[in-house]
Coordinates of C-alpha atoms and ligand atoms in Angstrom, one line a residue:
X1 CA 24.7 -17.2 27.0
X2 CA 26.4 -15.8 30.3
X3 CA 27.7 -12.5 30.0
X4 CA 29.4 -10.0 32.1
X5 CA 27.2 -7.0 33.4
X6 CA 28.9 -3.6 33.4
X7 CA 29.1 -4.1 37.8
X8 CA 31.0 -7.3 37.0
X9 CA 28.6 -9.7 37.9
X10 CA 27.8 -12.8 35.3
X11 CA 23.9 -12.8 34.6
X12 CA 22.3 -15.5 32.0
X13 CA 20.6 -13.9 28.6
X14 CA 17.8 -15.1 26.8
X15 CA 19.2 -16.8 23.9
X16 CA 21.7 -19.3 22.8
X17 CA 25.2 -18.8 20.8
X18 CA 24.6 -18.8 17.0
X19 CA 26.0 -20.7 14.3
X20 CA 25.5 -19.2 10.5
X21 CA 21.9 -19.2 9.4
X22 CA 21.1 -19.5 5.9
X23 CA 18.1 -19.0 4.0
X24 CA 16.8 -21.6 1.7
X25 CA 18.0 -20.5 -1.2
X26 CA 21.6 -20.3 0.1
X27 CA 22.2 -16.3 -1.0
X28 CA 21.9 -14.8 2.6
X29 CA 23.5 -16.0 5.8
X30 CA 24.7 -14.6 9.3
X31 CA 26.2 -15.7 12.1
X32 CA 23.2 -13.5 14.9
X33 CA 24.8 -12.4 18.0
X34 CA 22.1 -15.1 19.6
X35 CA 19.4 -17.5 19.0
X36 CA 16.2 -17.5 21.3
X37 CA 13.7 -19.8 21.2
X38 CA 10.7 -18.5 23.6
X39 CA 7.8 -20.6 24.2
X40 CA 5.6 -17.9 26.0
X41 CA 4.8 -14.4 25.3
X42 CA 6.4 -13.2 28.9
X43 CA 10.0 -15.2 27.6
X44 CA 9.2 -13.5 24.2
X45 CA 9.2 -10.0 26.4
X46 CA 12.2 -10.7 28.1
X47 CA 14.2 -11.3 24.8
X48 CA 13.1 -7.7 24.0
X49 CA 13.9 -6.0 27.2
X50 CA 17.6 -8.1 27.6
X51 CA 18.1 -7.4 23.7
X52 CA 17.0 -2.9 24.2
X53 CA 19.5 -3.3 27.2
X54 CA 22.8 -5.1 25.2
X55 CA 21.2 -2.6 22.4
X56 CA 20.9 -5.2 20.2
X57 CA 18.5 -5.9 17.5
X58 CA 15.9 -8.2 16.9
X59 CA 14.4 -10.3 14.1
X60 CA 11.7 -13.0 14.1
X61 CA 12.9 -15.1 11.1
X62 CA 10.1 -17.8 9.8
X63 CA 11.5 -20.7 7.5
X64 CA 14.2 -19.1 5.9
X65 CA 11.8 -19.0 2.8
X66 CA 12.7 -15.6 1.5
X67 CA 15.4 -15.0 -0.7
X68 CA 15.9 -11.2 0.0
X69 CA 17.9 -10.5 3.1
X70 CA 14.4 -9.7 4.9
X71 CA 15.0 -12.5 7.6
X72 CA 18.7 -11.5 8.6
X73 CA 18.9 -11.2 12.5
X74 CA 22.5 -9.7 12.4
X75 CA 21.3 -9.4 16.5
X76 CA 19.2 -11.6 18.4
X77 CA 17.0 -13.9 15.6
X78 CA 14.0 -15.1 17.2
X79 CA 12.4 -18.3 16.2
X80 CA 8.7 -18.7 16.8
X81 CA 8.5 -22.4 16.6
X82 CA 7.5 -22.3 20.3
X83 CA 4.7 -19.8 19.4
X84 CA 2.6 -22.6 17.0
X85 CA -0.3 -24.3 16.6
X86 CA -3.9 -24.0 17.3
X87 CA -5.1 -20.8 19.7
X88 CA -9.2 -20.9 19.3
X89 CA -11.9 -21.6 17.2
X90 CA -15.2 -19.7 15.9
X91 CA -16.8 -21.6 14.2
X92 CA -19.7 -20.0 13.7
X93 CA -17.7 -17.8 11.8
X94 CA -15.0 -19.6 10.4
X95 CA -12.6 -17.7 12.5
X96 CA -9.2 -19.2 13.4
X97 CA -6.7 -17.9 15.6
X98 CA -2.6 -19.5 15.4
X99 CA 0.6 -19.1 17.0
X100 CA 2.4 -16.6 14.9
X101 CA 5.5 -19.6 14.6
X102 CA 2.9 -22.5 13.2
X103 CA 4.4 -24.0 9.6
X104 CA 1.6 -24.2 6.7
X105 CA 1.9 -27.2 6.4
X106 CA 0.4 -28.1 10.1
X107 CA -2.6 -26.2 9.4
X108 CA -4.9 -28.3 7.2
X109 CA -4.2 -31.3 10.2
X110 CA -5.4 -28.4 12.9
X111 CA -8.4 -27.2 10.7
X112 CA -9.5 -30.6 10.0
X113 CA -11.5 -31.2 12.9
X114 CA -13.8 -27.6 12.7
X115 CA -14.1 -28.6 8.9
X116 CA -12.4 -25.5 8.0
X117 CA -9.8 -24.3 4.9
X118 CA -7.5 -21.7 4.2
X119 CA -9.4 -20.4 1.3
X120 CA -6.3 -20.1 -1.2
X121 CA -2.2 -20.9 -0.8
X122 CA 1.0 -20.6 -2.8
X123 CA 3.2 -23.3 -4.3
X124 CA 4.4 -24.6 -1.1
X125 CA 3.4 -24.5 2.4
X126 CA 6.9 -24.9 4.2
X127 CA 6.9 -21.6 5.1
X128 CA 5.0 -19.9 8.6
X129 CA 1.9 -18.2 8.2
X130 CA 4.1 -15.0 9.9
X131 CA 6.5 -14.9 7.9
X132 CA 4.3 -15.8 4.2
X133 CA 1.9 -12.7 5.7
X134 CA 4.3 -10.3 6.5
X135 CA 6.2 -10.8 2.9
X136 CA 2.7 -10.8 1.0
X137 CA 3.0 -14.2 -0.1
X138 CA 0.3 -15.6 -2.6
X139 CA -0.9 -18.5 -4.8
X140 CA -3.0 -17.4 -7.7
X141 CA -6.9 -16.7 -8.7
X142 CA -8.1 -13.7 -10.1
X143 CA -10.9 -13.3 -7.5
X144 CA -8.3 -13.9 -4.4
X145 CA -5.9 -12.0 -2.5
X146 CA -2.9 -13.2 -1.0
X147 CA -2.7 -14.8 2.2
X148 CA -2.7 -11.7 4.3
X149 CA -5.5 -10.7 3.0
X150 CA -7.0 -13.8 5.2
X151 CA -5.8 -11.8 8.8
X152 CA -9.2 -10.9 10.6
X153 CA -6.8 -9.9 13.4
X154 CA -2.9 -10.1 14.9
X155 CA -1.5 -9.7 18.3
X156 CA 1.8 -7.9 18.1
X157 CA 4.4 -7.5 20.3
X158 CA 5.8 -4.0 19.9
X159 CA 9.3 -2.9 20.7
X160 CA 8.4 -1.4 23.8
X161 CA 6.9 -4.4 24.7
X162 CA 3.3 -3.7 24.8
X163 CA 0.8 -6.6 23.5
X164 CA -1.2 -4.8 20.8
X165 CA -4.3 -6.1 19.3
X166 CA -4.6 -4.9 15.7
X167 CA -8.0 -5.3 13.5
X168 CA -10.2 -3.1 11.5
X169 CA -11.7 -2.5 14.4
X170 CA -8.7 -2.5 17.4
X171 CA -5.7 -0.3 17.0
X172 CA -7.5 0.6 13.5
X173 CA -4.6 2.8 12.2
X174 CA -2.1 -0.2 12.6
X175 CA -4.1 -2.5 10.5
X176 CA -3.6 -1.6 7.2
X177 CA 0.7 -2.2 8.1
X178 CA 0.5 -5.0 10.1
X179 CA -0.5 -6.9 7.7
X180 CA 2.2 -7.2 5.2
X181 CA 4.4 -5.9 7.8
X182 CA 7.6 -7.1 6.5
X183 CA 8.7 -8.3 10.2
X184 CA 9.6 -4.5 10.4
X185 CA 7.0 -3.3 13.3
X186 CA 6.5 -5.9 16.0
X187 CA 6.8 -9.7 16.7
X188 CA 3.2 -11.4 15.7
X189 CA 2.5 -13.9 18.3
X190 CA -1.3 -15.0 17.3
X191 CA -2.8 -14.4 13.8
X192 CA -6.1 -14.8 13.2
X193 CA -7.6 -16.2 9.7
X194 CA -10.8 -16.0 8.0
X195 CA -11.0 -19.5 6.4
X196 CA -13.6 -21.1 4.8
X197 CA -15.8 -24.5 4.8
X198 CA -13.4 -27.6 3.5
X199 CA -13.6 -28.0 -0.3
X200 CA -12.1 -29.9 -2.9
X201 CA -10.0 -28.6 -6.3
X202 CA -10.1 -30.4 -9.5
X203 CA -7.4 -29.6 -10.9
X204 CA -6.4 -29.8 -14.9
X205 CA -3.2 -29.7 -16.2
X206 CA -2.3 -29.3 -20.1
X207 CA 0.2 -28.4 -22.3
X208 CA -0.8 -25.3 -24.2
X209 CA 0.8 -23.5 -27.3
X210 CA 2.8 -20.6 -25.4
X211 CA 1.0 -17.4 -27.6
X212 CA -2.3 -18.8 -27.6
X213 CA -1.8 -18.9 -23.8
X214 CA -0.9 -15.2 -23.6
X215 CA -3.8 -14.3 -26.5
X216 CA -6.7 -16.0 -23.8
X217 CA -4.4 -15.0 -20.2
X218 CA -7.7 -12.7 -19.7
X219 CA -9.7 -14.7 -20.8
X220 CA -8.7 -18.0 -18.6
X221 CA -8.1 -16.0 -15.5
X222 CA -11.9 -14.9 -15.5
X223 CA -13.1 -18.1 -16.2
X224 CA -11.4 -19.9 -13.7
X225 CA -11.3 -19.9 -10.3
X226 CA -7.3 -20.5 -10.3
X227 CA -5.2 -20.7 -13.4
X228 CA -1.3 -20.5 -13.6
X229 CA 0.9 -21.3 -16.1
X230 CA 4.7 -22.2 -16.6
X231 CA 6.6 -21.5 -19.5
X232 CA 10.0 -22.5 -20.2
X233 CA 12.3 -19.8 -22.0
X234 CA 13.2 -20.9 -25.7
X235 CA 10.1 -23.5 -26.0
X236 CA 6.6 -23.0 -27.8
X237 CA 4.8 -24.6 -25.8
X238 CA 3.4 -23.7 -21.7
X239 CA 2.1 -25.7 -18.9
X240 CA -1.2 -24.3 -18.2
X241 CA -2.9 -25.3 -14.7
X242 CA -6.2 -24.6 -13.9
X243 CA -8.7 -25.5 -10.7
X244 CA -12.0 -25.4 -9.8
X245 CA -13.5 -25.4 -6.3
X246 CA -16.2 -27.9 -5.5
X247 CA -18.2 -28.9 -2.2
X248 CA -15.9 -30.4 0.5
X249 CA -18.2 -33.7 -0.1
X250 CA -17.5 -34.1 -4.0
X251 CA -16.1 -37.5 -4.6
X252 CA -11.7 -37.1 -4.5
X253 CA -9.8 -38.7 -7.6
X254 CA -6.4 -38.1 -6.3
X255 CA -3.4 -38.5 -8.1
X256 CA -2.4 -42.1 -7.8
X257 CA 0.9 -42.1 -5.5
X258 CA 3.2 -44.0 -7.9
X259 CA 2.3 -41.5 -10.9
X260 CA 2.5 -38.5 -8.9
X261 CA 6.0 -39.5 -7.8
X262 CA 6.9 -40.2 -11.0
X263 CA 5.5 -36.9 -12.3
X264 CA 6.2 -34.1 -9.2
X265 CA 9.1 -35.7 -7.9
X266 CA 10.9 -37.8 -10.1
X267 CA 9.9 -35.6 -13.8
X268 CA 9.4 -32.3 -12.1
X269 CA 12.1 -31.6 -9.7
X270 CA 14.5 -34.5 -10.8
X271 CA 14.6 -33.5 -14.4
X272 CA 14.9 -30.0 -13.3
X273 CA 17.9 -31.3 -11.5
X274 CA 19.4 -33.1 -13.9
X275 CA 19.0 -29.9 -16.7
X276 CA 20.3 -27.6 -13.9
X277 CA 23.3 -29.5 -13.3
X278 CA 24.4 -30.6 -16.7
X279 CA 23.3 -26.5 -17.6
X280 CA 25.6 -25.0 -15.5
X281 CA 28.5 -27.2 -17.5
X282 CA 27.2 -27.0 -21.0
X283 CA 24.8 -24.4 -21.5
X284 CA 24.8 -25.4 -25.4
X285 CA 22.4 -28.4 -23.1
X286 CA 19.9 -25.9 -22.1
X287 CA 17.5 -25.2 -25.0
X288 CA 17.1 -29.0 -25.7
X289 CA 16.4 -30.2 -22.6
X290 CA 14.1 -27.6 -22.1
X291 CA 12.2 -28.5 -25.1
X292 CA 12.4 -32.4 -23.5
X293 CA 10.4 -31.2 -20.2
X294 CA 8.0 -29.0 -21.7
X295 CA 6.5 -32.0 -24.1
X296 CA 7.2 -34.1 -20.8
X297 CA 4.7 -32.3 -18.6
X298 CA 1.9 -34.0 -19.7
X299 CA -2.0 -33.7 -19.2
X300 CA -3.4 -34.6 -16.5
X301 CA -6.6 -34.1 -14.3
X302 CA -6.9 -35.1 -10.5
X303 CA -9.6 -34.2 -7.4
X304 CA -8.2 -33.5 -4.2
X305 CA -8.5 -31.7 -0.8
X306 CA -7.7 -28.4 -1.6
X307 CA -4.4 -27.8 0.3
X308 CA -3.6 -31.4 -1.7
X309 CA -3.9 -29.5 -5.2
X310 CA -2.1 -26.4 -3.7
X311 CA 1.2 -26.7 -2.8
X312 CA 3.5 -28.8 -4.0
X313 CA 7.5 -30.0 -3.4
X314 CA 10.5 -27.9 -4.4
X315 CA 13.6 -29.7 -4.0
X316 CA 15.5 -28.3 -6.8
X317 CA 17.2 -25.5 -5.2
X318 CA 16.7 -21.8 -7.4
X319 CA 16.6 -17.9 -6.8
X320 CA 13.8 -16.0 -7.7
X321 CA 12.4 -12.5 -8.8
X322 CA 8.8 -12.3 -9.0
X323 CA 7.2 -9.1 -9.9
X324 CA 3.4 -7.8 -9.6
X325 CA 2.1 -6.0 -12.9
X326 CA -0.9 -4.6 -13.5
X327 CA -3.3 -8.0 -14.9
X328 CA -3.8 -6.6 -18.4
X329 CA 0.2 -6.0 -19.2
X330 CA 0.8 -9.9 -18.5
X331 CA 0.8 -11.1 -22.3
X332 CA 3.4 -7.5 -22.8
X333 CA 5.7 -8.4 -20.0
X334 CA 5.9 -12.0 -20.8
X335 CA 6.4 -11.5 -24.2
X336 CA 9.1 -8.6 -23.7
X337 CA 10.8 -11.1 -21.3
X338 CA 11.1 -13.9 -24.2
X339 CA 12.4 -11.5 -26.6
X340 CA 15.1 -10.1 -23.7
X341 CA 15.8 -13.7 -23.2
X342 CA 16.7 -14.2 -27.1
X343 CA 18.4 -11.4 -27.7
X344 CA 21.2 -11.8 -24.3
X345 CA 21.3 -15.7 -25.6
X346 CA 20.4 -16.5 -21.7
X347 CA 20.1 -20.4 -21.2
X348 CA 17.4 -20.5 -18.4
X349 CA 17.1 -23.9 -17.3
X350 CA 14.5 -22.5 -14.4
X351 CA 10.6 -21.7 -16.1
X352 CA 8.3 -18.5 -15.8
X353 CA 5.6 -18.7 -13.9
X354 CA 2.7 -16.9 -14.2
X355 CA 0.0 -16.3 -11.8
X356 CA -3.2 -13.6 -10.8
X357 CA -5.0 -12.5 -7.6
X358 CA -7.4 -9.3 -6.9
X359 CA -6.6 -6.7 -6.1
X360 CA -6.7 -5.4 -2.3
X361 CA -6.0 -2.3 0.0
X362 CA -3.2 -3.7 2.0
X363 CA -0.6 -0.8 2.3
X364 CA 2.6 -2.7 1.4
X365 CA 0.7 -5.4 -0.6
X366 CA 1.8 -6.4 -4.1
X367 CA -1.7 -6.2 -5.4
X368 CA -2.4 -2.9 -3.7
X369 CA -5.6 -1.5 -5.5
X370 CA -5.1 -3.4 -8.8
X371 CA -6.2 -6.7 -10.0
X372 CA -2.8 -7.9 -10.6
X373 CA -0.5 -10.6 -13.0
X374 CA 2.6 -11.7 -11.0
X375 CA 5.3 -13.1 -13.5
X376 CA 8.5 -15.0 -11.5
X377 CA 11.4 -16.3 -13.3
X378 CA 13.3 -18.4 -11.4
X379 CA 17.8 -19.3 -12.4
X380 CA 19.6 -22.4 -10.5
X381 CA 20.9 -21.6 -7.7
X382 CA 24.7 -22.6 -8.9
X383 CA 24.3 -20.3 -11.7
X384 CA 24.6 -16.3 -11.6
X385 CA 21.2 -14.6 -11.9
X386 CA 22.6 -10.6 -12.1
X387 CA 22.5 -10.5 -15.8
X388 CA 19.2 -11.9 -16.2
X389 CA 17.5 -10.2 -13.0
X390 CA 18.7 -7.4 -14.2
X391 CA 17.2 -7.3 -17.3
X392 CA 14.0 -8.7 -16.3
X393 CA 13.3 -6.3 -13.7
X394 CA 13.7 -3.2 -16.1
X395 CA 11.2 -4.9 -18.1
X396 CA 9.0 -5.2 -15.3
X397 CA 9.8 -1.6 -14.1
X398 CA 8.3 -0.5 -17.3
X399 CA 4.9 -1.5 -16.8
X400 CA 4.9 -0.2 -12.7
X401 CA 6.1 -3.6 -11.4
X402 CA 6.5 -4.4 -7.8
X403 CA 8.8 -6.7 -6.2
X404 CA 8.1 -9.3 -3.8
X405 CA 8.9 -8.5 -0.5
X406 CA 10.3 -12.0 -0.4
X407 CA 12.1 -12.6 -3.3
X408 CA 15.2 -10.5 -5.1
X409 CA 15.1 -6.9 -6.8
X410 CA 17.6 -4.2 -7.1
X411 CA 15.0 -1.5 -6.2
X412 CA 15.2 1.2 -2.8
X413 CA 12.9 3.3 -0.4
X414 CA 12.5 6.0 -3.1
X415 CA 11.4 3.5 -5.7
X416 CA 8.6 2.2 -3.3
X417 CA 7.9 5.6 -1.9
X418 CA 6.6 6.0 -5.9
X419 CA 5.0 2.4 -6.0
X420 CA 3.1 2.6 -3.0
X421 CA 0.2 5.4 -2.5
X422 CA 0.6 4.5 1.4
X423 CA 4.1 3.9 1.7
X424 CA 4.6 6.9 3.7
X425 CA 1.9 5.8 5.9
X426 CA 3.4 2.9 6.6
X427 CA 6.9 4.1 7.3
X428 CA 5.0 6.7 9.8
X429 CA 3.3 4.0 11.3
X430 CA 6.2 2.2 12.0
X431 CA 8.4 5.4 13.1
X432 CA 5.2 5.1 16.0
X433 CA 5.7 1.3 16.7
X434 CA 9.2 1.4 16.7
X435 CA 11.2 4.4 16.4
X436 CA 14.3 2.8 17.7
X437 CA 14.6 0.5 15.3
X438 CA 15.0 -2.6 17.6
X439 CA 13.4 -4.8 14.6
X440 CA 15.7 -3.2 11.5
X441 CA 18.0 -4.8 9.5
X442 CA 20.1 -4.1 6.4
X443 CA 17.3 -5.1 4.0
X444 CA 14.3 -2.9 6.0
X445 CA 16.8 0.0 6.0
X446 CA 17.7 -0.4 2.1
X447 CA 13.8 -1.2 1.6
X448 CA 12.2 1.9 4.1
X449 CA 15.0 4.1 4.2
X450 CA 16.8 4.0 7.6
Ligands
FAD501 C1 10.6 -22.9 -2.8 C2 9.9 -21.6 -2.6 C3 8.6 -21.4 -3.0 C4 7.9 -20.2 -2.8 N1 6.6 -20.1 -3.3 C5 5.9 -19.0 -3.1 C6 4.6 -18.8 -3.6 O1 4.0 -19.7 -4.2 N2 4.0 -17.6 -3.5 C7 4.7 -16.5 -2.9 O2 4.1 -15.4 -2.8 N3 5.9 -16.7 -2.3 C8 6.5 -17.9 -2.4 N4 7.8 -18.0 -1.8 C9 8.3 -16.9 -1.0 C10 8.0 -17.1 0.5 O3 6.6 -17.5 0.6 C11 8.2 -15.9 1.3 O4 9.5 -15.4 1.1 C12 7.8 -16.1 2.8 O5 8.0 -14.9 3.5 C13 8.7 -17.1 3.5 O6 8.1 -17.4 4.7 P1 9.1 -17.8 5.9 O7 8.3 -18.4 7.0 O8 10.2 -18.6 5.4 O9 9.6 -16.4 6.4 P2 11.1 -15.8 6.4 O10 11.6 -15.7 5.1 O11 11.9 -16.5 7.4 O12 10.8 -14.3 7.0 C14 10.1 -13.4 6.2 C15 9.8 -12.1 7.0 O13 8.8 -12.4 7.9 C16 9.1 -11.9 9.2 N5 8.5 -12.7 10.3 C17 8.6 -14.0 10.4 N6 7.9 -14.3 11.6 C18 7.5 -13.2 12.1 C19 6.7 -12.8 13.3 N7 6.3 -13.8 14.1 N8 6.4 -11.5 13.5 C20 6.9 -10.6 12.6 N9 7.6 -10.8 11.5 C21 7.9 -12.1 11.3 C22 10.7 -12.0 9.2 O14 11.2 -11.1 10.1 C23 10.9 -11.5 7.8 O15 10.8 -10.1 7.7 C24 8.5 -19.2 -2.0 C25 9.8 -19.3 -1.6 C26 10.5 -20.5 -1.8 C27 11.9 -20.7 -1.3

């Protein structure tokens, strides 16, 4: 972009003319003053400085993943994909360090080699590993944390464009903000991950009556080393899924590839398609062919590399609210949520999922210092979600829910101020890294109070 200086004279900036971004779920977009795409650390600085001196923001956005309006650059958006892939190895300790812009999806490939894993992921892996840290994104398993509970380490760049190293044991009083940092205190440029040997996940999934499901949710979360389970609004009956780790040498038993198409792509997101579309015509379609996919998700059992059993495709488009509880109030909230459901006569084509993970001391973290049950309900994204949101998120308010930073909520600074014993700690801490506010944007100010 050329540009006139105040003496007249043109002089080139560090980023490109935008078009309108949109995130994945097609609820935010903006057209950023400019688009830069560094491929160092010292181009990555120069953004900064050229951006402070046109006094214009900055916003490292990831894969568009998030359906809050966490990732709008209404300045300069940054895009890290120049910042990827492998940094170093320790093996020896299972320590691996990334470019802050690498996809998950590129990471079992660059592990591979060292023998290594991420030791537990979320549905889908097309987001980056910045941007699924600094939201507090997570899969489920009553002894795991989310994914930023795997940081060992980050290098940030701070607004005044020092390069801070940030671990328990460098910068120590960052460490507990950086890392759900909600892209609100720096730009990561290298994360480092504590992974684990390569193992294997068999996985089982079976249909399951819906309130014996709730009546054993303790029960089945303990057991298991990771057990979800889907429920769609209106049926009886619930998808339960549950895996075990084994030795990265057991024997695989993948799902075949015809079947899996026919069930992930063709029965899972086409049918979902299909329901959606005709849904959003004739909702008196809804409760029947919701009844038709829950007796069509059928059992099955498979052993795969674990990043295999994972994450899955999502090609049906859909907004989402996803809420931590406390683990215990699961069977309350989901129940309350089914009743809600009946009495507003909602037709949710979209099903609940329900997942777990430990709790940890990560300020901003979801699971903060309780073992927590995360319940998501999900509406097509041609179909209004306000009056169903709504309602669900008072429900979820009730037992001391929190939002994902990732995915929408109606709630402000004063509601997290309440939900977070450190929130205050990490607002100061970022007052420190940037108190001009070079990284805000609409959401952080509605979110952390401006
Ligand atoms: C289909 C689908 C499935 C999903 N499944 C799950 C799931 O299973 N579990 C779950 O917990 N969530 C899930 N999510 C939510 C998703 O994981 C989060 O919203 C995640 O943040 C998206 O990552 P991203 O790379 O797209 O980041 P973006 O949404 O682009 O950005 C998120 C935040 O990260 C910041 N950021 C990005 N890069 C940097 C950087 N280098 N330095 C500093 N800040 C940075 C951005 O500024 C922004 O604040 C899902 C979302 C979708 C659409």
């Amino acid at each position: 972009m050329t540009h006139e200086t105040t003496a007249g004279a043109p002089t080139t900036l560090p980023w490109r003319p935008a078009t309108t971004w949109q995130n994945w779920g097609h609820n935010q977009s903006v057209v950023p003053r400019g688009v830069a795409r560094p491929t160092s650390e010292d181009a990555l600085q120069d953004v900064l400085e050229a951006a402070r001196g046109e006094g214009l923001t900055v916003k490292p956005v990831g894969s568009g993943h998030s359906f809050t309006g966490i990732a709008v650059a209404p300045g300069v958006q940054l895009d890290l994909t120049g910042l990827s892939g492998l940094r170093a190895v320790d093996t020896a300790s299972a320590q691996v360090t990334l470019g802050a812009g690498t996809r998950l999806f590129e990471i079992p490939a660059l592990l591979e080699p060292y023998g290594l894993a991420m030791p537990n992921l979320g549905d889908i892996d097309r987001q980056t590993i910045s941007g699924a840290v600094s939201t507090g994104t997570h899969g489920t398993g009553a002894g795991f944390g989310g994914l930023a509970t795997q940081l060992v380490q980050v290098r940030l760049l701070t607004a005044d464009g020092r390069h801070l190293t940030v671990s328990a044991e460098e910068n120590p009083q960052y460490w507990g903000a950086v890392q759900v940092g909600l892209g609100a205190l720096g730009v990561l440029t290298e994360v480092t991950l504590q992974c684990v040997p390569q193992f294997v996940l068999h996985a089982v999934e079976a249909p399951a009556p819906f309130a014996q499901v709730l009546e054993e949710w303790d029960a089945r979360c303990a057991e298991a080393d990771h057990f979800e389970f889907y429920w769609f609004p209106g049926t009886t009956v619930a998808s339960t899924k549950t895996n075990t780790r084994l030795p990265g040498d057991a024997p695989l038993s993948p799902v075949p590839r015809f079947s899996g198409w026919v069930d992930d792509e063709l029965l899972a997101n086409g049918l979902y398609r299909a329901i959606c579309a005709v849904g959003t015509r004739a909702r008196s379609v809804v409760p029947v062919a919701n009844k038709v996919a829950s007796r069509l998700m059928a059992r099955r059992e498979y052993t795969d590399l674990s990043y295999r059993v994972f994450a899955t495709s999502r090609t049906v488009r859909f907004r989402e609210m996803e809420f931590a509880v406390p683990r215990e109030a699961v069977p309350s909230v989901v129940r309350e949520l089914d009743a809600m459901i009946r009495a507003k006569d909602l037709r949710v084509s979209f099903p609940v999922e329900v997942r777990a993970a430990a709790a940890d001391d990560l300020w901003l973290s979801t699971a903060h210092g309780r073992d927590t049950g995360y319940v998501a309900i999900h509406r097509y994204f041609r179909e209004d979600y306000h009056r169903y949101f709504t309602a669900a998120q008072d429900i979820f308010r009730a037992h001391g829910g929190r939002p994902h930073w990732g995915k929408l909520h109606f709630l402000g600074a004063d509601d997290f101020a309440e939900l977070y014993p450190r929130f205050d700690d990490f607002v100061r801490a970022r007052d420190e890294l940037d108190p001009g506010r070079l990284f805000a944007n609409p959401y952080l100010a509605h979110v952390l109070g401006a």
